XYZ file of C-alpha atoms in Angstrom:
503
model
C 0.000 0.000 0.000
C 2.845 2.262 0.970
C 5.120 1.352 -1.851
C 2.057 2.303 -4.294
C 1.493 5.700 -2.891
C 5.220 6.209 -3.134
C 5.231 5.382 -7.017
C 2.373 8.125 -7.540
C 3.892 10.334 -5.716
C 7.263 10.231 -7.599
C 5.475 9.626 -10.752
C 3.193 12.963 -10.325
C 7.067 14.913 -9.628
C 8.706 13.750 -12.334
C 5.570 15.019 -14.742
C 5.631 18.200 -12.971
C 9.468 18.469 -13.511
C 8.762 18.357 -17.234
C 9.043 21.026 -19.960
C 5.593 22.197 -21.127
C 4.607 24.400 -23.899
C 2.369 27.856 -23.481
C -0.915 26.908 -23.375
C -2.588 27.533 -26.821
C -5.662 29.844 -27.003
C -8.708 27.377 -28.144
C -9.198 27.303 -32.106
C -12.115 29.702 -33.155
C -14.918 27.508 -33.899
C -15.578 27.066 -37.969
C -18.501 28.866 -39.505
C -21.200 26.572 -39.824
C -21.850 24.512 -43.040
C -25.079 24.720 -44.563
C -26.344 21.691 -45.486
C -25.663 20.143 -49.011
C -28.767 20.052 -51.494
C -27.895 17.108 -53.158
C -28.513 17.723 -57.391
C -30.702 14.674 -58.930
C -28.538 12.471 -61.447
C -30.052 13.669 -64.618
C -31.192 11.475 -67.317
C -28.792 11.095 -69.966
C -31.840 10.408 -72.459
C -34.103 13.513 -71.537
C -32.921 15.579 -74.539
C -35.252 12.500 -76.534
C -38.463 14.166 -75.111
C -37.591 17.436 -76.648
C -37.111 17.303 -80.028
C -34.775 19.871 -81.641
C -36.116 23.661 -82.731
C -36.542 23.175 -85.984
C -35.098 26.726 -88.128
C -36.258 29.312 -89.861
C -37.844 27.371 -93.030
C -36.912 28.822 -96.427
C -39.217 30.903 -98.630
C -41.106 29.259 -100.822
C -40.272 29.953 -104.224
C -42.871 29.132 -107.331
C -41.940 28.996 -111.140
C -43.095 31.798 -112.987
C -45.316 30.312 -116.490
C -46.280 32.340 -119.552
C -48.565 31.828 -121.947
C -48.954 32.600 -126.042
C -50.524 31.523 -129.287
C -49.782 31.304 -132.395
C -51.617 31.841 -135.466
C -52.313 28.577 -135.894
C -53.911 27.890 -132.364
C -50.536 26.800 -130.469
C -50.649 27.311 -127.601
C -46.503 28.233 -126.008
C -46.357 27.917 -122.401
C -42.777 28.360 -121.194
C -41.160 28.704 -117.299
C -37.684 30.669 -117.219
C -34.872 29.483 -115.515
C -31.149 31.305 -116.090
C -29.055 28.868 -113.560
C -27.932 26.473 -116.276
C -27.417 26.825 -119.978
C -30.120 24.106 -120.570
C -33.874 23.858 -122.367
C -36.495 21.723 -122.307
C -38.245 21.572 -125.738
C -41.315 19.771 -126.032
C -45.132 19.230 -127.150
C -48.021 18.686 -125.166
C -51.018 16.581 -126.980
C -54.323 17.608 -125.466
C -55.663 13.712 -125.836
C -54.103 10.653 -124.048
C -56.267 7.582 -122.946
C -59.272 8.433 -121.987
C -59.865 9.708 -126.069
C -59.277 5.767 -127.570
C -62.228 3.674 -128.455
C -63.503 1.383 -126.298
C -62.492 -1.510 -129.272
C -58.873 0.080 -129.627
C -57.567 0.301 -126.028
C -53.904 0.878 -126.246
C -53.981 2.698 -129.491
C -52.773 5.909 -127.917
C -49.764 4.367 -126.252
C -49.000 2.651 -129.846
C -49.509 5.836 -131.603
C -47.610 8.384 -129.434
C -44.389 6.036 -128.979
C -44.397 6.043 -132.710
C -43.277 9.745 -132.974
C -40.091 8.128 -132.057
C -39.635 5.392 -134.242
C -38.524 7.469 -137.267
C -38.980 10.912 -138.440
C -38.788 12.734 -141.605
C -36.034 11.036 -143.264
C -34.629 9.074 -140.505
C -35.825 5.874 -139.498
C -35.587 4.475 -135.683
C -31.880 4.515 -135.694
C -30.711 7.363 -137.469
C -33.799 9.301 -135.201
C -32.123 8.002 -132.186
C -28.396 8.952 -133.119
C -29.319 12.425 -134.482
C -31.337 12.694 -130.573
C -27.638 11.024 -129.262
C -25.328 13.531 -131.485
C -26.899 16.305 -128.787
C -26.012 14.459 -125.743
C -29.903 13.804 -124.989
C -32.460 11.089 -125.385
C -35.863 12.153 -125.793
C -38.564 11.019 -123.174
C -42.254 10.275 -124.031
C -45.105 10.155 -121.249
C -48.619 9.141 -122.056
C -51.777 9.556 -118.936
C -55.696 9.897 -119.526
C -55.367 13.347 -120.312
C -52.749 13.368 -122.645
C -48.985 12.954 -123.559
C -45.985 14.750 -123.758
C -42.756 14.198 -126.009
C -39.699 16.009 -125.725
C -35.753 16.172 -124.790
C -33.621 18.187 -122.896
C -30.141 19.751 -124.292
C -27.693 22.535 -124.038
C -29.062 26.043 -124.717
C -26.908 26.058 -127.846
C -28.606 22.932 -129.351
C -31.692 24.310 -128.911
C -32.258 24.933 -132.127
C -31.062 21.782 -133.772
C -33.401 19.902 -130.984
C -36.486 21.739 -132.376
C -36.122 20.817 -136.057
C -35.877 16.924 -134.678
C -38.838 17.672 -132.520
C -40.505 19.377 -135.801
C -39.839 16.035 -137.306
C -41.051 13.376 -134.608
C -44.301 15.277 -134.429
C -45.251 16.712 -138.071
C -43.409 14.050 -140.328
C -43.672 10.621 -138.554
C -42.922 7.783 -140.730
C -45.429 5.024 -139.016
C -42.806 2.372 -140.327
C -44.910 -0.834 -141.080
C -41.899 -3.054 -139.344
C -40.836 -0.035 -137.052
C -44.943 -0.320 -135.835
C -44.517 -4.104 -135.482
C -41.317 -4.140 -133.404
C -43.466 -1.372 -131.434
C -46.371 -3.580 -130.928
C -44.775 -6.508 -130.044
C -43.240 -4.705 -127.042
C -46.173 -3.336 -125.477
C -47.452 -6.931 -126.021
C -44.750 -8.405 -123.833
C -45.007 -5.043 -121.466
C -48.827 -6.329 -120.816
C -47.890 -10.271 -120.221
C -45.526 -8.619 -117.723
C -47.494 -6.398 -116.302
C -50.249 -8.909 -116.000
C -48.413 -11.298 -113.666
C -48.149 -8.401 -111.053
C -51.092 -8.075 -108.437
C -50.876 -4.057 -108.326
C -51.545 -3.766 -112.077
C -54.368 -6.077 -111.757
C -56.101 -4.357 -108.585
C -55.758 -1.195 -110.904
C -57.256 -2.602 -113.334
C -60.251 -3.821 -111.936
C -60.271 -0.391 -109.299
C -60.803 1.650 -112.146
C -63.269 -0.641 -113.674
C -65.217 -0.221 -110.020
C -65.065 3.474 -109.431
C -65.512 4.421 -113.024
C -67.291 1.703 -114.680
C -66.056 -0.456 -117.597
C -67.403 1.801 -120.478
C -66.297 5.086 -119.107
C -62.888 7.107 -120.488
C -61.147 6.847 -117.172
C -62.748 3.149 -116.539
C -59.457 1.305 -118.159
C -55.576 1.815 -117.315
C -52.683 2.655 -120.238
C -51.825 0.214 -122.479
C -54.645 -1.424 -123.304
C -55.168 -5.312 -122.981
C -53.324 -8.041 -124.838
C -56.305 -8.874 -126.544
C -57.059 -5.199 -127.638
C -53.916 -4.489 -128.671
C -53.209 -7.906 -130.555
C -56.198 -6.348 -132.867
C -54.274 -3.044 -133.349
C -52.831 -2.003 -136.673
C -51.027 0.549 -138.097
C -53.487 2.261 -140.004
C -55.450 2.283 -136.152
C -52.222 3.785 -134.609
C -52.094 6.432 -137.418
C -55.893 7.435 -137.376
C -55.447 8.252 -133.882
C -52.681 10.160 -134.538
C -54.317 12.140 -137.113
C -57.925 12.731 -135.397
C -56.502 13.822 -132.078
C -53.146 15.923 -133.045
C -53.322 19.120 -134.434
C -51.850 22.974 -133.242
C -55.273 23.329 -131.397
C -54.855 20.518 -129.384
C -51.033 21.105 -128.414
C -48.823 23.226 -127.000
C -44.980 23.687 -127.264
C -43.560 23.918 -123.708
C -40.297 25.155 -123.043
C -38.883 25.748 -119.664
C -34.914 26.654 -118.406
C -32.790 29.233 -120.618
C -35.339 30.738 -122.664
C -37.859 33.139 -122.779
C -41.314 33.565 -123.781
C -40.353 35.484 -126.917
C -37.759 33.052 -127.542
C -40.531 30.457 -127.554
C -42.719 32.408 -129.814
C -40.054 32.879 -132.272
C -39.062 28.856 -132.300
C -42.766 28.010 -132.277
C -43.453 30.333 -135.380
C -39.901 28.898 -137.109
C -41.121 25.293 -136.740
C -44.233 24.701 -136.299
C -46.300 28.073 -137.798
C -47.232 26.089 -140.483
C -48.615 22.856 -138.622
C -52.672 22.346 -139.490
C -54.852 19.941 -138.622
C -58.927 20.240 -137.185
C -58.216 18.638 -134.189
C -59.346 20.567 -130.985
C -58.802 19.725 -127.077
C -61.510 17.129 -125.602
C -64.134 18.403 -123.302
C -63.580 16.857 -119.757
C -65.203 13.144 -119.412
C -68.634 12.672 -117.771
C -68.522 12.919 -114.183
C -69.358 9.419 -112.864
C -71.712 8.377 -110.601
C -71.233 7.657 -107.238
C -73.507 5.125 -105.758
C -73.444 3.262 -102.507
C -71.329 0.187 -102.356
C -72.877 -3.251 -102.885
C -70.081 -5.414 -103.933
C -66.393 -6.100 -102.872
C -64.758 -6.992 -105.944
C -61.944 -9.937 -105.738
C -59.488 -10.064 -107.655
C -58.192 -14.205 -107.115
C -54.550 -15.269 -106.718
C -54.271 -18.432 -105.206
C -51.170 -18.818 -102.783
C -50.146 -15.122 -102.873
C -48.298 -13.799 -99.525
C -50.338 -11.058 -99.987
C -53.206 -9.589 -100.059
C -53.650 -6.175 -102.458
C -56.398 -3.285 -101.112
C -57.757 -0.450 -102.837
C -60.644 1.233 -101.718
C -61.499 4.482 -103.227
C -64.230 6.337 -105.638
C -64.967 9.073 -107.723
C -63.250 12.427 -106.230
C -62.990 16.010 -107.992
C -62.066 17.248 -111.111
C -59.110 19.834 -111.109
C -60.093 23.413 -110.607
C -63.346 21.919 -108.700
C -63.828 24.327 -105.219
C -63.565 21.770 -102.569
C -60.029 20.425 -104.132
C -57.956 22.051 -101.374
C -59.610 21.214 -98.268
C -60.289 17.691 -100.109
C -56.804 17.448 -100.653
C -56.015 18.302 -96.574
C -58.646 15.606 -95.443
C -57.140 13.016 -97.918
C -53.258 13.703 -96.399
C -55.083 13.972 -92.971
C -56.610 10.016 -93.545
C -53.723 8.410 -95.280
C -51.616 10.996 -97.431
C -48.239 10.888 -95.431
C -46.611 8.434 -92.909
C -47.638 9.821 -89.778
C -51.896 9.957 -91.450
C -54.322 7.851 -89.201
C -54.428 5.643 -91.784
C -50.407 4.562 -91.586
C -50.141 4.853 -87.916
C -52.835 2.250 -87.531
C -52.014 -0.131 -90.093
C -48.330 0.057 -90.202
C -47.241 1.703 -86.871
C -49.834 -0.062 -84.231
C -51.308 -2.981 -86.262
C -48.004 -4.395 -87.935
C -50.051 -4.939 -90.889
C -48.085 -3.729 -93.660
C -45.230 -1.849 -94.750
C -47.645 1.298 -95.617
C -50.908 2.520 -96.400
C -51.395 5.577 -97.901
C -54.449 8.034 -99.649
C -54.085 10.231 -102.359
C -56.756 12.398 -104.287
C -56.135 12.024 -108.407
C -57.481 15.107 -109.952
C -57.421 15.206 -113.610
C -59.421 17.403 -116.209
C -62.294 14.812 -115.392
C -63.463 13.249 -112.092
C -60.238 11.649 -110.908
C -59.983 8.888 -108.613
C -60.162 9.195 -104.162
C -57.709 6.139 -103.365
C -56.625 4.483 -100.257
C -54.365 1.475 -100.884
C -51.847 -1.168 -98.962
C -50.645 -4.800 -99.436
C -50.985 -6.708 -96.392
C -50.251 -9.654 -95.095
C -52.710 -12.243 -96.601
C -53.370 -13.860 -92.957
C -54.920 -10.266 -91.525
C -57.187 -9.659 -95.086
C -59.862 -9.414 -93.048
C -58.649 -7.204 -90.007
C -56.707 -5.150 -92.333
C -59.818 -4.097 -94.719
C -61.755 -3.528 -91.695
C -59.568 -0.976 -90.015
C -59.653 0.767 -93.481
C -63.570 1.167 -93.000
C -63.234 1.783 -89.179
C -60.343 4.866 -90.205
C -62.591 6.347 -92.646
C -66.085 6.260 -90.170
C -63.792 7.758 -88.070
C -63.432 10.734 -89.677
C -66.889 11.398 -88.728
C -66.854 10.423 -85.199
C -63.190 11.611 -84.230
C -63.058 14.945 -86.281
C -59.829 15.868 -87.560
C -57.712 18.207 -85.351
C -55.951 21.170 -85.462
C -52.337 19.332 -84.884
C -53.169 17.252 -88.101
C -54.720 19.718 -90.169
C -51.479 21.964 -89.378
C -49.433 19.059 -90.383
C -50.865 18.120 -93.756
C -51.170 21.693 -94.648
C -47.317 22.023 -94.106
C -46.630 18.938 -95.419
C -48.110 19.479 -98.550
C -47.032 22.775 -99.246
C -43.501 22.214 -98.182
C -43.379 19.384 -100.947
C -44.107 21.378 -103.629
C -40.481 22.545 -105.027
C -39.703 19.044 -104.881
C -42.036 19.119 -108.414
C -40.122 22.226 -109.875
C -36.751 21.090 -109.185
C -35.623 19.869 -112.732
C -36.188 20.527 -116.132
C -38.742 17.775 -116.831
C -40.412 18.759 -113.703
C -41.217 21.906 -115.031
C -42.301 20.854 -118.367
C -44.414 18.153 -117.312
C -46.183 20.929 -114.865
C -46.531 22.839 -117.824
C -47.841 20.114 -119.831
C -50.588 19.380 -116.956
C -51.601 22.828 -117.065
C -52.321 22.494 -120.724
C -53.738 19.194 -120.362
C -55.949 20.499 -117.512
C -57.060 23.530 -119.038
C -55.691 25.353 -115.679
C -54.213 29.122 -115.457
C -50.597 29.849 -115.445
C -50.684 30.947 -111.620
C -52.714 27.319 -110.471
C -49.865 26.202 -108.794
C -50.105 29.758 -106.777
C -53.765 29.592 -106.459
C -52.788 26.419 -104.556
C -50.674 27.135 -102.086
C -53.035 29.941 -101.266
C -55.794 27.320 -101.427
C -54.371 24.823 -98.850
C -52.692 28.368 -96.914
C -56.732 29.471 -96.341
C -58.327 26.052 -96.380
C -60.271 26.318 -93.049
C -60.756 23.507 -90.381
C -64.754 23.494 -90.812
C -64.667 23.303 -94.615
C -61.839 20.522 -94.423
C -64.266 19.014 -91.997
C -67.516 19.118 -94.139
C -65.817 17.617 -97.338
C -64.065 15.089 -95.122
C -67.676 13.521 -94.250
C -68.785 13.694 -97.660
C -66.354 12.418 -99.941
C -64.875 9.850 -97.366
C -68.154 8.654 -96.269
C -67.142 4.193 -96.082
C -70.564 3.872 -98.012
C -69.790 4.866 -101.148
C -66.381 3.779 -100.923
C -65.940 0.659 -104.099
C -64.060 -2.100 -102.737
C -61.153 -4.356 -104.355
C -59.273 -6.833 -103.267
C -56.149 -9.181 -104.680
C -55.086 -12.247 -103.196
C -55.732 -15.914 -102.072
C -59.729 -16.173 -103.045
C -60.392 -18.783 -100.122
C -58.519 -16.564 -97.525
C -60.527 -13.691 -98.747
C -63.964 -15.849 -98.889
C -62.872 -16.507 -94.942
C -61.993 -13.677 -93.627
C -63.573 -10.824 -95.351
C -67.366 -12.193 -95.717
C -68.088 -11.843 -92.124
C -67.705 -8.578 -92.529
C -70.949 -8.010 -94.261
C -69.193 -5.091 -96.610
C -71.008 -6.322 -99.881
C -71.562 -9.239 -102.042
C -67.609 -11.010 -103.261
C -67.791 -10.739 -106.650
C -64.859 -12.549 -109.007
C -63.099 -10.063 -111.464
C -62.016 -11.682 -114.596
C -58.736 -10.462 -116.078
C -58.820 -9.036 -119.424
C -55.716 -11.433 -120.651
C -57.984 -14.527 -121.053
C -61.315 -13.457 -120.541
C -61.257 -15.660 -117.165
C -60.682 -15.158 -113.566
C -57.040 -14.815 -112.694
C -54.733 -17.350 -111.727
C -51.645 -17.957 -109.807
């Protein structure tokens, strides 16, 4: 006990004996820290839900078309265009398919695509190498309204180009072997065609909407059997009735001018004559309520083809605009109701679309897709259920703003070549339009209000009156589409045979 009070003790003196430091004064206390907001990770994929400001778009720019006659009744119709030293020289024939005889379909693809198989005193060949010695080769386009021949060359050729063109069109040869060789290749063109299930569902759509016996109620080209009849004294009549400087114009668009034009138009083709005159528009067809769904058969095919459509508007008719919205609105661009549900949601097909065919006549209102042959029956159905729709769910705002953009946006896209601006200038012929309709129609769609869009909307895309056709496997058709009570199936026979198609 002792001894342990003894080591404190000495323990405690030694400690005191030490050397200490001056006390330190006490750290000032640190500031207080707020407390730390902690920032939420943010998600790396947010920018997705805002999609980018799009610019300033760029003015839309129109071509500029002028019109003349000549003495003679030519019309000249020309668009200028300085940029490049190039011309397109051309003629526009007021009559195309809709003008050949119900006996003779065909005859005006035969006849036209003659002008090119010799000229004056070249035949085929020599027509083709003089065309060649310019650097061009001349294109030829034949629709219901009409048909257009033409080239495009260097603004120093221009003149060589019009005494060809002079040739094609006022001295054609009509070659008896030149018209064979011709013949026998739109022969082969229809077995071709006729082995492809969209050329048959336009076939028989056209017979549907327009009826067999009307102007529009056949496609190009005729039939094999129509054409095996042909000869050349039919292609030549044609010719000859339908042609004259009444019933064309010479269109001219890039380096030149109107006076230009006159003066070439005078040079080569003052002295052209002929009685012919530009057709009156076709009767308007009836429209009647549905009663049949026409069927097309193709045993075993993957697909199934559907058109369903009717008579729409003639061009220049006052509901073409807001038609024209409603139509883009339903099915006229990928994002339409019609897409979105068949392609997008459904898985249906690869597209649907809609577009409105104006011509000088009552053109066709189409919707169309090829979808897979085991969903005929859903697919055709959602087609009727889009276009009752239109009534039920009226079209918004957001879409109408869309197609009207859409639409208008597109139309340079039309303008941006040569041929693009002849063959515009060619439909306005054709047409019987003004020079400013392309104008008139931007302003058109621009002023196109939501209630007018609206009213034509419920009348032209009523399901009713819409004709039905289908291609594809008859007994998956027969199965699928029946219960849906659209109309009687009624087999389309193909105009190769006479019979109802086959595989």
């Amino acid at each position: 006990m002792h001894r342990r009070i003894l080591t404190a003790l000495l323990t405690l003196s030694v400690a005191g004996c030490a050397t200490t430091k001056p006390a330190e004064a006490p750290p000032e206390a640190a500031p207080a820290t707020p407390p730390q907001t902690q920032t939420p990770a943010q998600d790396p994929e947010a920018f997705r839900d805002r999609p980018p400001t799009p610019g300033k778009p760029p003015e839309l720019v129109l071509p500029t078309f002028e019109q003349a006659k000549l003495d003679n009744g030519l019309t000249v119709i020309v668009s200028t265009r300085k940029e490049l030293p190039l011309v397109l020289a051309g003629i526009s024939f007021a009559a195309g398919v809709s003008q050949e005889p119900a006996a003779k379909l065909g005859v005006a693809d035969l006849a036209y695509r003659m002008l090119l198989e010799g000229a004056g005193k070249r035949d085929t060949v020599a027509l083709d190498n003089a065309f060649a010695d310019l650097g061009v080769s001349p294109m030829m386009t034949v629709d219901p309204d009409g048909a257009f021949v033409g080239a495009r060359v260097l603004t120093t050729n221009v003149d060589a180009a019009m005494g060809l063109l002079a040739d094609v069109v006022l001295r054609p040869t009509f070659d008896a072997k030149a018209f064979e060789r011709r013949k026998k290749q739109q022969l082969g063109e229809l077995v071709r065609r006729m082995g492809d299930p969209n050329f048959l569902a336009q076939q028989a759509y056209y017979q549907a909407v327009f009826g067999p016996n009307h102007p529009y109620g056949h496609t190009s080209g005729g039939t094999p059997k129509t054409v095996e009849a042909l000869t050349l004294a039919d292609a030549k009549n044609f010719y000859v009735k339908n042609t004259g400087p009444r019933a064309a114009a010479l269109i001219m668009t890039g380096d030149v001018t109107l006076q230009q034009a006159v003066e070439w138009g005078k040079k080569y083709f003052g002295g052209w004559k002929g009685g012919a005159v530009a057709p009156k528009p076709p009767p308007a067809p009836p429209a009647p309520p549905r009663q049949q769904v026409y069927v097309v058969p193709k045993p075993g095919l993957e697909q199934t083809v559907v058109l369903v459509g009717r008579p729409g508007l003639a061009a220049g008719h006052p509901d073409e605009y807001p038609l024209e919205l409603a139509t883009t609105v339903f099915g006229g661009f990928f994002g339409s109701r019609l897409n979105m549900n068949i392609r997008e949601d459904k898985g249906y097909s690869y597209g649907a679309n809609a577009h409105l065919g104006t011509r000088l006549g009552v053109g066709p209102l189409t919707a169309y897709a090829a979808v897979r042959r085991d969903v005929t029956g859903p697919a055709l159905n959602e087609f009727i259920q889009e276009l009752a729709g239109i009534k039920s769910n009226p079209i918004t705002e957001k879409e109408l703003a869309a197609a009207r953009e859409g639409l208008i946006r597109a139309f340079p896209g039309g303008f941006e070549t040569m041929e693009g601006l002849g063959l515009s200038a060619s439909q306005l012929f054709t047409q019987h339009r003004p020079m400013d309709e392309f104008k008139r129609t931007v302003e058109g769609l621009e002023s196109a209000s939501a209630a007018e869009v609206q009213r034509v909307a419920e009348s032209y895309l009523d399901p009713a009156h819409m004709q039905v056709v289908l291609v594809g496997d008859p007994l998956v058709i027969q199965e699928q589409v029946t219960p849906l009570n659209l109309g009687k199936l009624t087999l389309v026979e193909t105009p190769a045979s006479g019979s109802p198609a086959s595989k």
